[in-house]
Short mmCIF file of C-alpha atoms and ligand atoms in Angstrom, two decimals:
data_model
loop_
_atom_site.label_atom_id
_atom_site.label_comp_id
_atom_site.label_asym_id
_atom_site.label_seq_id
_atom_site.Cartn_x
_atom_site.Cartn_y
_atom_site.Cartn_z
CA MET N 42 7.70 25.55 9.35
CA ARG N 43 8.01 24.06 5.90
CA HIS N 44 9.56 20.75 5.16
CA ARG N 45 11.96 20.42 2.32
CA PRO N 46 9.98 20.33 -0.92
CA PRO N 47 7.55 17.45 -0.80
CA LEU N 48 8.96 14.71 -2.88
CA LEU N 49 6.06 12.62 -3.72
CA LEU N 50 3.60 12.05 -1.03
CA PRO N 51 0.57 14.12 -0.32
CA LEU N 52 1.21 13.21 3.29
CA PHE N 53 3.51 16.16 3.14
CA VAL N 54 0.66 18.47 2.44
CA ALA N 55 -1.02 17.08 5.52
CA ALA N 56 2.21 17.60 7.42
CA ALA N 57 2.22 21.20 6.28
CA LEU N 58 -1.35 21.54 7.51
CA VAL N 59 -0.36 20.22 10.90
CA ALA N 60 2.47 22.69 10.94
CA GLY N 61 0.05 25.52 10.34
CA CYS N 62 0.32 26.08 6.61
CA ALA N 63 -3.35 25.42 6.02
CA ALA N 64 -3.44 27.33 2.77
CA ASP N 65 -0.99 24.99 1.04
CA THR N 66 -2.93 22.86 -1.36
CA GLY N 67 -0.25 22.67 -4.00
CA VAL N 68 -0.11 18.91 -4.41
CA GLN N 69 -0.57 18.95 -8.14
CA SER N 70 1.71 21.87 -8.86
CA LYS N 71 4.47 20.53 -6.61
CA ARG N 72 4.33 17.18 -8.30
CA ALA N 73 4.14 18.55 -11.77
CA ASP N 74 7.85 18.17 -12.43
CA THR N 75 7.83 14.47 -11.67
CA ALA N 76 4.25 13.57 -12.54
CA ALA N 77 3.26 11.75 -15.67
CA PRO N 78 1.13 13.77 -18.07
CA ALA N 79 -2.45 13.91 -16.97
CA THR N 80 -4.42 10.95 -18.18
CA ASN N 81 -7.94 9.95 -17.39
CA GLY N 82 -7.40 6.26 -17.84
CA SER N 83 -8.58 6.25 -21.41
CA ALA N 84 -6.13 8.81 -22.71
CA PRO N 85 -3.06 6.96 -23.89
CA GLY N 86 0.09 7.88 -22.00
CA THR N 87 2.27 8.13 -25.04
CA THR N 88 4.53 10.87 -23.77
CA GLY N 89 6.32 11.60 -20.53
CA PRO N 90 8.43 9.58 -18.21
CA ALA N 91 6.09 6.68 -17.65
CA SER N 92 6.23 5.47 -21.22
CA THR N 93 9.95 5.85 -21.71
CA VAL N 94 11.43 4.14 -18.69
CA PRO N 95 12.07 0.41 -18.93
CA GLY N 96 10.05 -1.62 -16.52
CA SER N 97 7.33 0.97 -16.36
CA VAL N 98 4.17 0.59 -18.32
CA PRO N 99 1.66 3.36 -18.77
CA ALA N 100 -1.89 2.82 -17.62
CA THR N 101 -2.88 2.15 -21.20
CA GLU N 102 -0.60 0.97 -23.90
CA PRO N 103 -1.60 1.87 -27.39
CA GLY N 104 -0.51 -0.75 -29.86
CA SER N 105 1.22 -2.95 -27.32
CA GLY N 106 -1.42 -5.61 -27.49
CA SER N 107 -1.82 -5.59 -23.76
CA THR N 108 -4.40 -2.83 -23.37
CA GLY N 109 -7.46 -4.27 -21.76
CA ASP N 110 -5.58 -7.44 -20.91
CA GLY N 111 -6.25 -6.83 -17.28
CA VAL N 112 -9.17 -7.39 -14.95
CA GLY N 113 -11.06 -4.28 -15.99
CA ASP N 114 -9.66 -1.66 -13.62
CA SER N 115 -10.87 1.62 -15.09
CA LEU N 116 -7.67 3.43 -14.07
CA PHE N 117 -5.20 0.60 -14.87
CA PRO N 118 -6.75 -1.48 -17.63
CA ALA N 119 -3.59 -3.55 -18.12
CA LEU N 120 -3.24 -4.70 -14.50
CA GLY N 121 -4.39 -8.08 -13.25
CA ASN N 122 -5.06 -11.23 -15.24
CA PRO N 123 -8.48 -12.64 -16.13
CA GLY N 124 -9.26 -15.99 -14.56
CA VAL N 125 -6.20 -15.91 -12.31
CA ASP N 126 -6.70 -16.03 -8.54
CA VAL N 127 -3.41 -16.47 -6.69
CA GLN N 128 -3.71 -18.22 -3.32
CA HIS N 129 -0.07 -18.19 -2.27
CA TYR N 130 3.28 -16.83 -3.46
CA ASP N 131 6.42 -18.75 -2.52
CA VAL N 132 8.95 -16.07 -3.38
CA HIS N 133 12.67 -16.82 -3.57
CA VAL N 134 14.92 -13.89 -4.42
CA THR N 135 18.66 -13.47 -4.31
CA TYR N 136 19.79 -9.87 -4.31
CA ASP N 137 23.21 -8.30 -4.61
CA ALA N 138 23.12 -4.61 -3.68
CA VAL N 139 26.51 -3.93 -5.29
CA THR N 140 25.65 -5.20 -8.74
CA ASP N 141 21.95 -4.42 -8.22
CA GLN N 142 21.02 -7.78 -9.72
CA LEU N 143 18.01 -9.75 -8.60
CA GLN N 144 17.49 -13.42 -9.33
CA GLY N 145 14.05 -14.78 -8.67
CA ASP N 146 12.26 -18.07 -8.50
CA VAL N 147 8.61 -17.81 -7.51
CA THR N 148 6.01 -20.52 -7.23
CA LEU N 149 2.43 -19.29 -7.37
CA SER N 150 -0.46 -21.47 -6.21
CA VAL N 151 -3.19 -20.37 -8.58
CA HIS N 152 -6.90 -21.03 -8.96
CA LEU N 153 -7.79 -20.78 -12.63
CA SER N 154 -11.40 -20.09 -13.48
CA GLY N 155 -13.01 -20.98 -16.79
CA ASP N 156 -11.46 -23.11 -19.46
CA ARG N 157 -8.01 -21.59 -19.88
CA PRO N 158 -5.54 -23.15 -22.27
CA THR N 159 -3.39 -20.05 -21.65
CA PHE N 160 -3.21 -17.46 -18.92
CA SER N 161 -1.03 -14.51 -18.02
CA LEU N 162 0.75 -12.83 -15.11
CA ASP N 163 1.91 -9.25 -14.71
CA ALA N 164 5.64 -8.97 -15.37
CA ALA N 165 7.30 -5.75 -16.50
CA GLY N 166 10.89 -5.84 -17.66
CA LEU N 167 11.72 -9.27 -16.22
CA THR N 168 13.93 -11.73 -18.08
CA VAL N 169 12.08 -15.02 -17.67
CA THR N 170 14.18 -18.12 -18.27
CA ALA N 171 11.84 -20.97 -17.32
CA VAL N 172 8.19 -21.58 -16.49
CA THR N 173 6.65 -24.79 -15.28
CA VAL N 174 3.02 -25.60 -14.56
CA ASP N 175 2.51 -28.45 -12.10
CA GLY N 176 6.16 -29.31 -12.59
CA LYS N 177 5.99 -29.60 -16.40
CA PRO N 178 7.80 -27.10 -18.63
CA ALA N 179 5.32 -24.65 -20.17
CA LYS N 180 5.52 -22.44 -23.24
CA PHE N 181 5.79 -18.78 -22.40
CA SER N 182 6.39 -15.36 -23.88
CA THR N 183 6.87 -11.90 -22.42
CA ASP N 184 6.02 -8.40 -23.58
CA ALA N 185 6.27 -5.02 -21.83
CA ALA N 186 3.57 -5.85 -19.30
CA LYS N 187 2.77 -9.57 -19.33
CA LEU N 188 4.16 -13.04 -18.99
CA ARG N 189 1.92 -15.28 -21.12
CA ILE N 190 1.89 -18.95 -20.23
CA THR N 191 0.65 -21.94 -22.20
CA PRO N 192 0.83 -25.14 -20.13
CA ALA N 193 1.85 -28.32 -21.92
CA SER N 194 -1.58 -29.81 -21.30
CA ALA N 195 -4.94 -28.29 -20.37
CA PRO N 196 -4.50 -26.99 -16.82
CA GLY N 197 -6.81 -27.98 -13.99
CA SER N 198 -8.55 -25.45 -11.79
CA SER N 199 -5.67 -25.39 -9.28
CA VAL N 200 -2.11 -25.18 -10.56
CA GLU N 201 1.37 -24.56 -9.23
CA VAL N 202 3.20 -22.16 -11.52
CA GLU N 203 6.94 -21.74 -11.13
CA VAL N 204 8.70 -18.83 -12.81
CA VAL N 205 12.48 -18.46 -12.90
CA TYR N 206 13.69 -14.99 -13.84
CA HIS N 207 16.22 -12.25 -13.31
CA VAL N 208 16.17 -8.50 -13.50
CA LYS N 209 18.22 -5.43 -12.78
CA PRO N 210 15.42 -3.73 -10.90
CA THR N 211 14.36 -0.31 -12.11
CA THR N 212 13.00 2.47 -9.97
CA ALA N 213 10.69 3.76 -12.60
CA PRO N 214 8.00 6.35 -12.45
CA SER N 215 4.83 4.31 -12.17
CA ALA N 216 1.78 4.95 -14.26
CA VAL N 217 0.93 7.52 -11.60
CA GLY N 218 4.14 9.38 -12.37
CA ILE N 219 5.80 8.80 -8.99
CA PRO N 220 8.41 6.11 -8.63
CA ASP N 221 7.59 2.60 -7.56
CA GLY N 222 9.30 -0.75 -7.70
CA TRP N 223 12.56 -2.05 -6.21
CA PHE N 224 14.96 0.65 -4.99
CA ASN N 225 18.69 0.09 -4.58
CA THR N 226 20.20 1.91 -1.58
CA PRO N 227 23.77 2.10 -0.29
CA GLY N 228 24.29 -1.45 0.95
CA GLY N 229 20.73 -2.61 0.44
CA SER N 230 17.29 -2.10 -1.01
CA TYR N 231 13.64 -1.53 -0.30
CA VAL N 232 10.45 -1.86 -2.32
CA LEU N 233 7.63 0.64 -2.71
CA ASP N 234 5.12 -1.03 -4.97
CA GLU N 235 1.95 1.04 -4.84
CA PRO N 236 0.26 0.99 -7.24
CA ASP N 237 2.01 -1.06 -9.91
CA GLY N 238 5.62 -1.66 -8.90
CA ALA N 239 5.50 -5.29 -7.78
CA ARG N 240 5.39 -6.55 -11.36
CA SER N 241 8.75 -4.84 -12.02
CA TRP N 242 10.52 -7.35 -9.76
CA LEU N 243 8.03 -10.20 -9.21
CA PRO N 244 5.79 -12.04 -11.70
CA CYS N 245 2.41 -11.67 -10.00
CA ASN N 246 -1.26 -10.82 -10.28
CA ASP N 247 -0.62 -7.16 -9.67
CA HIS N 248 -4.07 -5.94 -8.75
CA PRO N 249 -5.52 -5.21 -5.30
CA SER N 250 -8.58 -7.37 -5.96
CA ASP N 251 -6.44 -10.52 -5.65
CA LYS N 252 -5.04 -11.03 -2.16
CA ALA N 253 -2.85 -14.00 -1.29
CA THR N 254 -0.54 -15.31 1.42
CA TYR N 255 3.25 -15.24 0.98
CA THR N 256 6.49 -16.88 1.94
CA PHE N 257 9.65 -14.87 1.23
CA THR N 258 13.04 -16.56 1.12
CA ILE N 259 15.60 -13.83 0.60
CA THR N 260 19.27 -14.56 0.02
CA VAL N 261 21.72 -11.71 0.59
CA GLY N 262 25.44 -11.21 1.14
CA SER N 263 27.27 -12.13 4.29
CA GLY N 264 26.31 -9.90 7.22
CA VAL N 265 23.29 -8.41 5.42
CA THR N 266 19.80 -8.58 6.93
CA ALA N 267 16.63 -9.16 4.89
CA VAL N 268 13.16 -8.33 6.14
CA ALA N 269 9.74 -8.98 4.63
CA ASN N 270 6.13 -8.88 5.75
CA GLY N 271 4.90 -11.09 8.54
CA VAL N 272 6.80 -13.35 10.87
CA GLN N 273 10.44 -14.39 10.62
CA ARG N 274 10.60 -18.14 10.08
CA ASP N 275 14.28 -18.73 9.56
CA HIS N 276 17.72 -17.23 9.26
CA ARG N 277 20.63 -19.39 8.19
CA THR N 278 23.98 -19.09 6.52
CA GLU N 279 24.48 -20.95 3.25
CA ASN N 280 27.63 -20.87 1.11
CA GLY N 281 28.73 -17.58 2.61
CA HIS N 282 25.32 -15.98 2.09
CA GLU N 283 22.56 -15.16 4.54
CA VAL N 284 19.14 -16.68 3.93
CA TRP N 285 16.15 -15.02 5.62
CA VAL N 286 12.67 -16.53 5.55
CA TRP N 287 9.56 -14.47 6.34
CA GLN N 288 5.94 -15.52 6.13
CA GLU N 289 2.74 -13.49 5.74
CA ASP N 290 -0.34 -15.54 6.62
CA ARG N 291 -2.89 -12.76 6.21
CA PRO N 292 -4.21 -12.26 2.68
CA MET N 293 -2.21 -9.41 1.17
CA ALA N 294 -2.34 -7.36 -2.02
CA THR N 295 0.86 -7.19 -4.08
CA TYR N 296 1.20 -3.43 -3.55
CA LEU N 297 1.59 -4.02 0.21
CA ILE N 298 4.67 -6.24 -0.05
CA GLN N 299 7.66 -5.27 2.07
CA VAL N 300 11.17 -6.42 1.20
CA LEU N 301 14.15 -4.71 2.80
CA THR N 302 17.81 -5.66 2.58
CA GLY N 303 20.69 -3.96 4.34
CA ALA N 304 22.23 -3.31 7.74
CA TYR N 305 19.06 -3.61 9.79
CA ASP N 306 18.35 -4.41 13.42
CA ILE N 307 15.15 -6.36 14.01
CA VAL N 308 13.50 -5.10 17.18
CA GLU N 309 10.87 -7.24 18.87
CA GLY N 310 8.37 -6.21 21.49
CA THR N 311 4.82 -6.76 22.65
CA GLY N 312 1.82 -4.49 22.15
CA PRO N 313 -1.71 -4.45 23.56
CA HIS N 314 -3.18 -7.88 24.51
CA GLY N 315 0.10 -9.56 23.64
CA LEU N 316 0.19 -8.40 20.01
CA PRO N 317 3.69 -9.13 18.69
CA LEU N 318 5.60 -6.04 17.56
CA VAL N 319 8.42 -6.49 15.07
CA SER N 320 10.23 -3.40 13.80
CA ALA N 321 13.27 -2.95 11.57
CA VAL N 322 15.63 0.00 11.74
CA LEU N 323 19.05 0.58 10.27
CA THR N 324 21.65 -0.42 12.83
CA ALA N 325 23.29 3.00 12.62
CA ASP N 326 19.91 4.65 13.36
CA HIS N 327 18.75 2.35 16.12
CA ALA N 328 19.06 4.77 19.05
CA THR N 329 17.54 7.67 17.11
CA MET N 330 14.54 5.60 16.05
CA GLN N 331 13.81 4.02 19.44
CA PRO N 332 11.19 6.67 20.45
CA PHE N 333 9.15 5.78 17.35
CA ILE N 334 9.33 2.09 18.12
CA ASP N 335 8.34 2.82 21.72
CA VAL N 336 5.14 4.69 20.83
CA THR N 337 3.78 1.91 18.60
CA GLY N 338 1.91 0.00 21.31
CA GLU N 339 0.26 3.15 22.65
CA GLN N 340 -0.88 4.14 19.15
CA ILE N 341 -2.36 0.70 18.52
CA ALA N 342 -4.23 0.81 21.85
CA PHE N 343 -5.63 4.24 20.96
CA PHE N 344 -6.91 3.17 17.55
CA GLU N 345 -8.33 -0.11 18.85
CA LYS N 346 -10.77 1.93 20.95
CA TYR N 347 -12.24 3.39 17.74
CA PHE N 348 -11.51 0.96 14.92
CA GLY N 349 -11.73 -2.33 16.84
CA THR N 350 -9.10 -4.94 17.65
CA PHE N 351 -5.96 -4.72 15.52
CA PRO N 352 -7.03 -6.71 12.46
CA LEU N 353 -3.74 -8.47 11.60
CA ASP N 354 -1.31 -10.72 13.47
CA ARG N 355 1.45 -8.25 14.33
CA TYR N 356 2.70 -4.77 13.66
CA GLY N 357 5.87 -2.73 13.59
CA ILE N 358 7.66 0.05 11.77
CA ALA N 359 10.52 -0.13 9.29
CA ILE N 360 12.66 2.93 8.68
CA THR N 361 14.77 2.76 5.55
CA ASP N 362 17.24 5.00 3.75
CA SER N 363 14.84 6.19 1.09
CA PHE N 364 14.08 9.66 -0.16
CA SER N 365 12.28 11.88 2.27
CA GLY N 366 8.49 11.77 2.08
CA LEU N 367 8.22 8.05 1.53
CA ALA N 368 5.66 6.47 3.79
CA MET N 369 3.88 3.26 2.94
CA GLU N 370 1.47 0.99 4.76
CA THR N 371 3.31 -2.23 3.91
CA GLN N 372 1.29 -4.94 5.60
CA GLU N 373 2.02 -5.64 9.27
CA ARG N 374 5.07 -3.32 9.19
CA SER N 375 4.79 0.19 7.75
CA LEU N 376 7.70 1.72 5.87
CA PHE N 377 9.15 5.18 6.47
CA SER N 378 12.17 7.22 5.45
CA ARG N 379 14.99 7.85 7.93
CA ASP N 380 15.21 11.43 6.64
CA ASP N 381 11.74 12.15 8.03
CA PHE N 382 12.64 10.70 11.44
CA SER N 383 16.24 11.85 11.86
CA GLY N 384 15.28 14.26 14.65
CA GLY N 385 14.43 11.27 16.84
CA ARG N 386 11.47 13.16 18.32
CA LEU N 387 7.74 12.71 18.28
CA ASP N 388 6.74 15.99 16.68
CA PRO N 389 3.61 16.78 14.63
CA SER N 390 5.22 15.51 11.45
CA THR N 391 6.48 12.16 12.78
CA GLN N 392 3.23 11.64 14.72
CA LEU N 393 1.34 12.21 11.50
CA PHE N 394 3.39 9.73 9.48
CA LEU N 395 3.19 7.02 12.14
CA SER N 396 -0.53 7.35 12.82
CA HIS N 397 -1.42 7.57 9.13
CA GLU N 398 0.32 4.34 8.16
CA LEU N 399 -0.89 2.52 11.27
CA THR N 400 -4.51 3.42 10.46
CA HIS N 401 -3.99 1.89 7.01
CA GLN N 402 -3.52 -1.53 8.63
CA TRP N 403 -7.29 -1.49 9.26
CA PHE N 404 -8.19 0.52 6.16
CA GLY N 405 -6.25 -0.64 3.13
CA ASP N 406 -4.41 -3.70 4.43
CA ALA N 407 -7.04 -5.77 6.29
CA VAL N 408 -9.73 -4.42 3.94
CA THR N 409 -8.32 -3.52 0.55
CA PRO N 410 -9.81 -1.49 -2.32
CA ALA N 411 -11.14 -3.77 -5.04
CA ARG N 412 -10.31 -1.20 -7.71
CA TRP N 413 -7.80 1.65 -7.77
CA ARG N 414 -10.57 4.21 -8.11
CA ASP N 415 -11.62 3.19 -4.56
CA ILE N 416 -8.33 4.59 -3.19
CA TRP N 417 -10.18 6.99 -0.88
CA LEU N 418 -11.13 3.91 1.19
CA ASN N 419 -7.41 3.84 2.01
CA GLU N 420 -6.11 7.36 2.04
CA SER N 421 -9.10 9.28 3.41
CA PHE N 422 -9.50 6.85 6.29
CA ALA N 423 -5.78 6.97 7.09
CA THR N 424 -5.92 10.75 6.99
CA TYR N 425 -8.86 10.67 9.38
CA GLY N 426 -6.91 8.41 11.75
CA GLN N 427 -4.00 10.81 11.55
CA TRP N 428 -6.34 13.66 12.56
CA MET N 429 -7.66 11.62 15.48
CA TRP N 430 -4.19 10.84 16.78
CA GLY N 431 -3.23 14.49 16.27
CA GLU N 432 -6.13 15.51 18.47
CA HIS N 433 -5.12 12.93 21.08
CA VAL N 434 -1.58 14.29 21.35
CA GLY N 435 -2.60 17.94 21.29
CA ASN N 436 -1.77 18.77 17.67
CA GLY N 437 -5.15 20.28 16.81
CA SER N 438 -8.69 18.95 16.94
CA VAL N 439 -10.30 16.75 14.31
CA ALA N 440 -12.88 19.49 13.83
CA ASP N 441 -10.16 22.03 13.05
CA SER N 442 -8.29 19.67 10.72
CA ALA N 443 -11.54 18.90 8.92
CA ALA N 444 -12.51 22.57 8.66
CA ALA N 445 -9.10 23.43 7.19
CA ALA N 446 -9.32 20.53 4.74
CA LEU N 447 -12.82 21.49 3.62
CA ALA N 448 -11.72 25.08 3.07
CA SER N 449 -8.74 23.93 0.96
CA ARG N 450 -10.53 21.23 -0.97
CA PRO N 451 -10.26 21.53 -4.77
CA PRO N 452 -13.25 20.42 -6.87
CA GLY N 453 -13.55 16.76 -7.84
CA SER N 454 -15.14 13.65 -6.34
CA SER N 455 -12.99 11.69 -3.90
CA ALA N 456 -14.58 8.52 -5.27
CA ASP N 457 -13.64 9.18 -8.87
CA PRO N 458 -9.96 10.09 -9.22
CA THR N 459 -8.06 10.08 -12.49
CA VAL N 460 -4.77 8.17 -12.58
CA ASP N 461 -2.75 11.28 -11.81
CA GLN N 462 -5.10 12.15 -8.95
CA LEU N 463 -4.69 8.78 -7.22
CA PHE N 464 -2.52 10.28 -4.46
CA SER N 465 -3.80 13.83 -4.64
CA TYR N 466 -5.60 16.04 -2.14
CA ASN N 467 -9.08 14.65 -2.61
CA SER N 468 -7.94 11.06 -2.04
CA TYR N 469 -6.48 12.16 1.31
CA ASP N 470 -7.80 15.23 3.14
CA GLY N 471 -10.60 15.79 0.65
CA GLY N 472 -12.09 12.38 1.42
CA ALA N 473 -11.41 12.68 5.15
CA VAL N 474 -13.77 15.66 4.94
CA VAL N 475 -16.45 13.22 3.73
CA LEU N 476 -15.83 11.03 6.79
CA GLN N 477 -16.15 14.01 9.12
CA ALA N 478 -19.45 14.97 7.45
CA LEU N 479 -20.62 11.36 7.78
CA ARG N 480 -19.68 11.28 11.47
CA LEU N 481 -21.64 14.47 12.09
CA THR N 482 -24.61 13.10 10.14
CA ILE N 483 -24.93 9.68 11.79
CA GLY N 484 -23.36 10.42 15.17
CA ASP N 485 -20.24 9.08 16.86
CA ALA N 486 -21.72 5.77 17.95
CA SER N 487 -22.93 4.76 14.47
CA PHE N 488 -19.82 6.16 12.81
CA PHE N 489 -17.35 4.11 14.81
CA GLN N 490 -19.62 1.06 14.72
CA LEU N 491 -19.58 1.41 10.94
CA LEU N 492 -15.78 1.59 10.80
CA GLN N 493 -15.47 -1.45 13.07
CA GLN N 494 -18.03 -3.48 11.16
CA TRP N 495 -16.39 -2.53 7.87
CA VAL N 496 -13.21 -4.22 9.06
CA ILE N 497 -14.80 -7.13 10.95
CA ARG N 498 -17.02 -8.13 8.04
CA ASN N 499 -14.50 -7.58 5.28
CA ASN N 500 -11.12 -8.45 6.80
CA GLY N 501 -9.02 -10.37 4.27
CA THR N 502 -11.05 -9.19 1.28
CA SER N 503 -11.13 -6.39 -1.31
CA ARG N 504 -14.14 -4.06 -1.37
CA THR N 505 -15.59 -1.16 -3.35
CA THR N 506 -16.92 2.24 -2.38
CA ASP N 507 -20.43 0.94 -3.05
CA ASP N 508 -19.90 -1.75 -0.42
CA PHE N 509 -19.01 0.95 2.10
CA VAL N 510 -21.96 3.13 1.15
CA LYS N 511 -24.34 0.18 1.59
CA LEU N 512 -22.90 -0.76 4.98
CA ALA N 513 -23.12 2.86 6.15
CA SER N 514 -26.87 2.95 5.49
CA GLN N 515 -27.32 -0.46 7.07
CA ILE N 516 -25.40 0.32 10.26
CA SER N 517 -26.81 3.80 10.73
CA GLY N 518 -30.37 2.76 9.86
CA LYS N 519 -30.55 5.87 7.67
CA ASP N 520 -30.95 6.18 3.94
CA LEU N 521 -27.65 7.86 3.16
CA THR N 522 -28.11 7.96 -0.62
CA LYS N 523 -28.47 11.72 -0.61
CA PHE N 524 -25.60 12.19 1.84
CA PHE N 525 -23.12 10.29 -0.35
CA ALA N 526 -24.45 11.89 -3.53
CA THR N 527 -23.80 15.32 -2.00
CA TRP N 528 -20.55 14.73 -0.14
CA LEU N 529 -18.77 11.90 -1.93
CA PHE N 530 -19.92 11.58 -5.51
CA ALA N 531 -20.55 15.25 -6.34
CA ASP N 532 -17.70 17.26 -7.83
CA GLN N 533 -18.26 20.04 -5.36
CA PRO N 534 -19.34 19.12 -1.84
CA PRO N 535 -21.20 21.61 0.41
CA SER N 536 -19.04 24.43 1.74
CA SER N 537 -19.88 23.80 5.38
CA PHE N 538 -20.34 20.72 7.55
CA PRO N 539 -23.78 19.50 8.62
CA ALA N 540 -24.84 20.13 12.21
CA ALA N 541 -23.98 17.24 14.56
CA ALA N 542 -26.70 14.58 14.76
N1 LIG J 217 -0.07 4.74 0.40
C1 LIG J 217 0.97 5.72 0.64
C2 LIG J 217 0.46 6.60 1.77
O1 LIG J 217 0.16 6.16 2.79
C3 LIG J 217 1.31 6.49 -0.59
C4 LIG J 217 2.12 5.73 -1.59
C5 LIG J 217 2.30 6.49 -2.85
N2 LIG J 217 2.90 5.66 -3.89
C6 LIG J 217 4.13 5.85 -4.33
N3 LIG J 217 4.56 5.05 -5.27
N4 LIG J 217 4.87 6.82 -3.89
O2 LIG J 217 0.25 7.76 1.67
ZN1 ZN J 218 -1.81 6.70 3.08
#
C-alpha cells in the first residue's frame, strides 16, 4: 500500500517501510519539487522559493546585513540573538481566520549578557508598531530577519521587552524548503514552526538553544476555540470575542509552540500515575478520532518502561485540518493531520505517527538539540521509539525495521546534515540504525539506562551530540569513541550490525 505522495515529512517514508515498501528511499527526489535548492549552510540561498517568499529568510542572506547575526548555528547562521536569553514569553495574539490578520503584543522577560546598548530578536515579515523596554519606549528597526532594539537607557541584565506588532501570516517555505509558520485553515489556523517559522508570527529568540516558559492569551471570534501548549488557565468572553489562556511551565523551544484556532473540542483524561491528558480534535471529527485519544495512555505506559517517567506535565494529541503528512511534536500535545487519521483506525501508519511524536516528548521536547545539526537527537530517537511501538503491536520487529533501514541508508553522517538534509532519511531511519548498533554494542540494560539518564540529567535543557556521546561512554563504562566514529560520524557506516553484546 502506498500513501498519497508524501507531502513533506520523511515520516511518510517510514510509513511506507511499515507498509512493506522497504526499497523506497526517495525522500530527496520526492521533495525535490518543493525543496529549496541544496545549500550547505555556507552557500547563499539566492534562488528558489525560500528567498522569494515574504516572511521567509534563507539560511544565509547575502548582502542583507543579517548574515552571522545569530548565535552561530552552522546551518542557520541568522537564527538566535547574541546575549539574549529569554526566560518567559507572555504572548497575546488576536486572530481573525476570515481576514487572516494577526495582531500581537508579546512581553519577553529577557536576561541580557554582556554590556548591550542594543540587542535583537528574530522577526520575519512582522510590522512592529511599538517596543518598550522596562516600560519605556525604545528605538527599534526591522529588516527581513531581525527586530533591532535600542533601549532609551543602558539596559540592566534582566529586562521586560514588550513588542506590539501585526502581520498577515505567511505559510512560507522555510530555509529547509518545506513550509513552516502560521497556517490559515477554513475557520481557523495552526502553526508548524520547525525549524524557523515562529519568527514569522512572533518576535522571539528563534533558536532551540534558548528554552523559555510561556503564557498564551489568544483572542478569537465568537464560538471559536483556541488551544496552545500546556494547561488551560482561562476561557472568557470579552466584547463578543472568546479569550483563551494557556500556560506552558516547562522550558520550551520556539519551534515546539502549538497554537490552534477553530472548531475544536478539548478532551480531557488521565494517563498513567495520574498524568493529565488533554487532547484537541475538530468537533466534526471527534468520534472518528476517539480511538487515537484512547490509546494515548497505553502508549505512554509502554514508553515509560524504556525511557523513564514521562518527562513533562501532561500530554495529548491535536488533530488539525492541515495537509496530509504533517506531524509535529509540539510540546505536551503533538500535532497531526486529520487526513492521516480519517480512517479512525489504529493501523500501521497511524500507530507510527502517534508513537513517533510521543517519543519526541522525551527526545526533542524535554531534551532539545542545542544546534540544528544535532537534529538526529530528535528524529532518530523518535524513529527508534516508533519501531519499538511497532514491534509491541505486531507491526514488525525492531531488528527487522533496523535491518531494512540499514539496507536503504544513503551515504552521509547522521550527525552532520546539510540544511536540505535536516528532515531527510539519515536524520530519521539512518540515525535510528546508529541507535540499534549502539544497543547491540552496549546491551539492552546500558542502552535503556543511557536513554533514561539522558532525559533525567538534561530535562529542560538543550544538548549537543557530543554530550550524548560522552554520556554513552560514561553509562556503558566503555570507550565508545571508535563506535561513534564508525557508526555516527563516518559518511558510510558498516554494512551489517555488530553482534549483540
Ligand atoms: N519534527 C517533525 C517530525 O516529527 C518534522 C517537522 C518538519 N518540519 C516542517 N516544517 N514540516 O517528523
Ligand atoms: Zn520526528
